[in-house]
Short mmCIF file of C-alpha atoms in Angstrom, two decimals:
data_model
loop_
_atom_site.label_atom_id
_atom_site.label_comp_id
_atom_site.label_asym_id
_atom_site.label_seq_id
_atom_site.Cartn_x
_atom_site.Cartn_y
_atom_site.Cartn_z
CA UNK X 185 -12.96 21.49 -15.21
CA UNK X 186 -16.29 22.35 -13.85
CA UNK X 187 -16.63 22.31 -10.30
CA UNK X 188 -19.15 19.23 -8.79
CA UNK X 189 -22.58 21.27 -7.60
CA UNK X 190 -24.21 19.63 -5.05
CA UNK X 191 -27.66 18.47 -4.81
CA UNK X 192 -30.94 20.22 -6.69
CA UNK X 193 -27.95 22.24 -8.08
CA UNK X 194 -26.21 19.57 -10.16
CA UNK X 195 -28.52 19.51 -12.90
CA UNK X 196 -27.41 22.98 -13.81
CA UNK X 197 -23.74 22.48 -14.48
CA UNK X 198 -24.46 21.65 -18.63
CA UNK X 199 -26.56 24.87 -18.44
CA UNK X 200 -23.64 26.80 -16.68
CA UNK X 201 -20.63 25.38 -18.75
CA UNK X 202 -22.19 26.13 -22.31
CA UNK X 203 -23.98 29.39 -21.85
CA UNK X 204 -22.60 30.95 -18.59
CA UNK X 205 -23.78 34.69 -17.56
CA UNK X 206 -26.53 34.19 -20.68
CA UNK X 207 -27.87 31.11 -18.64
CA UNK X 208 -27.86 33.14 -15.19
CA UNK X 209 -29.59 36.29 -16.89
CA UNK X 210 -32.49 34.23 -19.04
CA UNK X 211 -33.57 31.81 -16.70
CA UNK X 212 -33.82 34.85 -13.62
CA UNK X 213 -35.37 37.22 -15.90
CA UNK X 214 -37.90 34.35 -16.76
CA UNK X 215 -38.68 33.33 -13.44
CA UNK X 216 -39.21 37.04 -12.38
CA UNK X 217 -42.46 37.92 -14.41
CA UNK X 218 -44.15 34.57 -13.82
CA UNK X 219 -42.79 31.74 -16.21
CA UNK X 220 -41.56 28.99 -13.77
CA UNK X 221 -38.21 28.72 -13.34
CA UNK X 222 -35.14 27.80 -11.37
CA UNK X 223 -34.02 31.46 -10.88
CA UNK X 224 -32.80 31.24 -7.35
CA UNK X 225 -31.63 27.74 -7.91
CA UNK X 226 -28.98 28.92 -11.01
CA UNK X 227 -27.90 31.86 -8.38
CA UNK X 228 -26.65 29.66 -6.25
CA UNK X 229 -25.44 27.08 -8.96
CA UNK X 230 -23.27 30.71 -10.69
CA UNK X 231 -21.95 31.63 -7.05
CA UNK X 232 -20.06 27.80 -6.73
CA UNK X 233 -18.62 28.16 -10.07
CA UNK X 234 -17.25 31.54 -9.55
CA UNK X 235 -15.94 30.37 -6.48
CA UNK X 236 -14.04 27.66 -8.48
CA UNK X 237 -13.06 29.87 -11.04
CA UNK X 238 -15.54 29.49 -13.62
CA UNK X 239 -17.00 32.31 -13.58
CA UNK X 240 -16.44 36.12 -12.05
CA UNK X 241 -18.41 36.17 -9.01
CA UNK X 242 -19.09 40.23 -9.94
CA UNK X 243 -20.33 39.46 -13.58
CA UNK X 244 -22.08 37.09 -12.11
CA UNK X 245 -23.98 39.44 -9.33
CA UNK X 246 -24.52 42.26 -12.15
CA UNK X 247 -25.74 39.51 -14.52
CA UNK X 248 -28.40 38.36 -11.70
CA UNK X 249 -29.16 41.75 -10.71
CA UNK X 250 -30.02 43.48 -14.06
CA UNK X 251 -31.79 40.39 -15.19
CA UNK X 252 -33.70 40.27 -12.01
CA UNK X 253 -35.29 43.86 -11.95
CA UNK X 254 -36.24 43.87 -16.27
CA UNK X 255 -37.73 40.36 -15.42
CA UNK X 256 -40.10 41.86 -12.41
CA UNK X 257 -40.65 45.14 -14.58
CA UNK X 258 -41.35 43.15 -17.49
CA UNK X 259 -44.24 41.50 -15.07
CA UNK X 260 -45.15 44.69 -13.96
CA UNK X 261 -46.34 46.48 -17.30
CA UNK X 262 -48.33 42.63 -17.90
CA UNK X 263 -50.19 43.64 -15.16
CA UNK X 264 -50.64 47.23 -15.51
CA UNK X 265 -51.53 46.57 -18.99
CA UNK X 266 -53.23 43.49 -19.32
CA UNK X 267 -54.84 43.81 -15.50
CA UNK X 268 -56.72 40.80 -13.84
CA UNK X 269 -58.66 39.59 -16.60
CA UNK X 270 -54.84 38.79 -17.84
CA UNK X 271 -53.86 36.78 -14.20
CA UNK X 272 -57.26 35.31 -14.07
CA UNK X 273 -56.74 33.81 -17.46
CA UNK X 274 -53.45 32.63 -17.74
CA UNK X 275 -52.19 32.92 -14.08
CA UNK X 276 -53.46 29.42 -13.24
CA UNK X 277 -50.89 28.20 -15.52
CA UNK X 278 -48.52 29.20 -12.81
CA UNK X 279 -50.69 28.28 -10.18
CA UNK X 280 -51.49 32.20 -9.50
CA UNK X 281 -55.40 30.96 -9.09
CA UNK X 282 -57.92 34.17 -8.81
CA UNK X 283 -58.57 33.42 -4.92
CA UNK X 284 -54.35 33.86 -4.95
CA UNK X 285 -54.05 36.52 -6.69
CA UNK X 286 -56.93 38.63 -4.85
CA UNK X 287 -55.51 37.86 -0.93
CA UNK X 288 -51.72 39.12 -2.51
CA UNK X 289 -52.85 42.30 -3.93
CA UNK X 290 -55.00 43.04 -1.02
CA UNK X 291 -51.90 42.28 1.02
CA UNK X 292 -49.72 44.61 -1.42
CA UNK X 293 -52.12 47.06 -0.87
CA UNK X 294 -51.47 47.64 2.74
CA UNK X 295 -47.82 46.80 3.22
CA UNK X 296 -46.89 48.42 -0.24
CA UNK X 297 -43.11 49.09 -0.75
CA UNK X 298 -42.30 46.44 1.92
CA UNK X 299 -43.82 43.89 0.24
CA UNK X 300 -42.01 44.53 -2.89
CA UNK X 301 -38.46 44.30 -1.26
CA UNK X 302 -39.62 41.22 0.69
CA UNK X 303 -40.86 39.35 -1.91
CA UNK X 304 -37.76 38.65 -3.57
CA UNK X 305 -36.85 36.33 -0.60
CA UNK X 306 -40.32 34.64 -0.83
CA UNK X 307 -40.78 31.33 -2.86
CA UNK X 308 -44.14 32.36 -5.27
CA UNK X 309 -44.21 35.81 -4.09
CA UNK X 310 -41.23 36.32 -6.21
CA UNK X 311 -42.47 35.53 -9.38
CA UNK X 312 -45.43 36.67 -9.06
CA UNK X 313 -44.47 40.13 -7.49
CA UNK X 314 -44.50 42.63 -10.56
CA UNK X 315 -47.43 41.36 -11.87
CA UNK X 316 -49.34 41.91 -8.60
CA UNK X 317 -48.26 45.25 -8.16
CA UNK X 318 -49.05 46.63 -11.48
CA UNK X 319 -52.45 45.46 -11.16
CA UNK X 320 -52.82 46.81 -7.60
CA UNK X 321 -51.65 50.47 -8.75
CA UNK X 322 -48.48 50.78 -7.38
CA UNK X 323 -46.80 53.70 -9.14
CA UNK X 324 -44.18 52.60 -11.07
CA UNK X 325 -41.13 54.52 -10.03
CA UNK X 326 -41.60 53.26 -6.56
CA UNK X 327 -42.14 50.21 -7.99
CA UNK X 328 -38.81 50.30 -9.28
CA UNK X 329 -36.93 51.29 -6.23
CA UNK X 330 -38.25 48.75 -3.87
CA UNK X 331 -37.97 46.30 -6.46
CA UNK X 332 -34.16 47.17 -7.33
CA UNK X 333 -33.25 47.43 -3.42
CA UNK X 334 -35.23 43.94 -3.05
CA UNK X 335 -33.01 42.22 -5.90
CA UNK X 336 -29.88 44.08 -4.63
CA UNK X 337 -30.18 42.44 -1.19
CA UNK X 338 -31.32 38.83 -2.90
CA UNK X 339 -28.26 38.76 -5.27
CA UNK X 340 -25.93 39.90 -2.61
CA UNK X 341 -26.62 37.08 -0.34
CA UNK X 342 -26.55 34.03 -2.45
CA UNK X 343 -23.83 35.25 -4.56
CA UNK X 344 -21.96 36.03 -1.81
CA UNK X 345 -22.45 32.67 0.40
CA UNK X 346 -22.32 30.50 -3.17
CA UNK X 347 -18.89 32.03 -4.01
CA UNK X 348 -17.82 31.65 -0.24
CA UNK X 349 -18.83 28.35 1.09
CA UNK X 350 -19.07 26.43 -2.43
CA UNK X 351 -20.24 22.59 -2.21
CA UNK X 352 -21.94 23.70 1.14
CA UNK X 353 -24.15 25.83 -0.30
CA UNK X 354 -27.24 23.57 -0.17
CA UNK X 355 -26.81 23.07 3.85
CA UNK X 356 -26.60 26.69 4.42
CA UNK X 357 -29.07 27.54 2.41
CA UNK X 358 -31.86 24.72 4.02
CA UNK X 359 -31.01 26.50 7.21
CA UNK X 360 -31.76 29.67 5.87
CA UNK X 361 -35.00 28.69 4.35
CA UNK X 362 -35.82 27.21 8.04
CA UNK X 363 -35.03 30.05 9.89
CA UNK X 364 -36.93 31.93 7.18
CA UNK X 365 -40.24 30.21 7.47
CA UNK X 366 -40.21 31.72 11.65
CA UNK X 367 -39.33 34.80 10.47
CA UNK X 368 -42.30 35.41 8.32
CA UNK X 369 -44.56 33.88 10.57
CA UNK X 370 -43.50 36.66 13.07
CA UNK X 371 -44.03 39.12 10.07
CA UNK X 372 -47.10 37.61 9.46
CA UNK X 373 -48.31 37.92 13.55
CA UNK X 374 -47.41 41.45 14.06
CA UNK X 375 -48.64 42.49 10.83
CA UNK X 376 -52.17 40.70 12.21
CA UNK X 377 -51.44 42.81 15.71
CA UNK X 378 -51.03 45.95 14.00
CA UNK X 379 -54.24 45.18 11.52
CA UNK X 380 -56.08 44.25 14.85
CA UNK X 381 -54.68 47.57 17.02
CA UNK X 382 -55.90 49.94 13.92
CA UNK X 383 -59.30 48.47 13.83
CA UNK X 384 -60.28 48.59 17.46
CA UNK X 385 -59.19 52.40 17.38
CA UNK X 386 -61.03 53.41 14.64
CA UNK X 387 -64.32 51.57 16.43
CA UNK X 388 -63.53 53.27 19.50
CA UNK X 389 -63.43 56.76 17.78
CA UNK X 390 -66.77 56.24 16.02
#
């Protein structure tokens, strides 16, 4: 018997009990080169059912992980190949507007590889990430380590606290998402320090 998932979860379980690992893998690689999606959602929804027994909590994680860097590679060659005429036609239709898109691949342009392991964590960001950086030039094989560290780290900690703390999962996982919010506005502050600090040097030296 299928294990009651709490919450924004619970509308997953039919999608879980008939397709399993297929469901995890199709609806994260979706979600990862723009199409809207409950990827993070059926992440957490996989790590309570292997935690009942449902499922294996490590096909699960390899499921999520391999799905999760061909999905954002997938988005990358759409932007390397289709570039911003592509995004500024279609991207409205996941509310990637051209003013959007313009301020995060300015912003991938100065943080780079950071940005790309970071924005797995960040609601948006996340789909949208391999599309941005393909258009903004980011090589590709660097592209694909930050992007495989970044999905490493994202399946490892909601598999892990799905499988462990079950039913719970939603609670924890507000909390996170709370805590998360300060965190990147501290990000966002010292990145605006350190953009600050560079430019009053390089008026000083002229």
């Amino acid at each position: 018997m299928a294990p009651p998932l709490p919450g924004p979860l619970a509308h997953l379980a039919p999608l879980l009990d008939h397709y399993g690992y297929w469901a995890v893998g199709a609806v994260i690689l979706v979600e990862d080169f723009g199409v809207p999606a409950p990827g993070e959602t059926i992440l957490l929804a996989a790590g309570v059912f292997a935690g009942a027994g449902r499922l294996n909590i490590y096909a699960v994680a390899a499921v999520a992980f391999v799905a999760a860097v061909l999905g954002d590679n997938i988005g990358y060659f759409i932007g390397r190949s289709g570039g911003r005429a592509f995004v500024h036609r279609w991207g409205r239709y996941v509310f990637l507007t051209p003013k959007r898109f313009q301020a995060a691949e300015e912003f991938f342009r100065r943080h780079g590889g950071k940005i790309v392991t970071l924005a797995r964590f960040i609601e948006g960001l996340r789909q949208a990430n391999g599309i941005i950086a393909g258009t903004s030039g980011m090589p590709w094989r660097r592209f694909l380590l930050f992007n495989a560290l970044g999905a490493a780290l994202w399946v490892g900690l909601w598999a892990t606290l799905s499988y462990l703390v079950g039913s719970h999962i939603t609670t924890v996982y507000d909390e996170i998402s709370r805590y998360q919010v300060y965190v990147l506005v501290a990000l966002g502050v010292l990145s605006a320090a350190f953009v600050t600090r560079h430019v009053v040097r390089r008026r000083r030296e002229r």
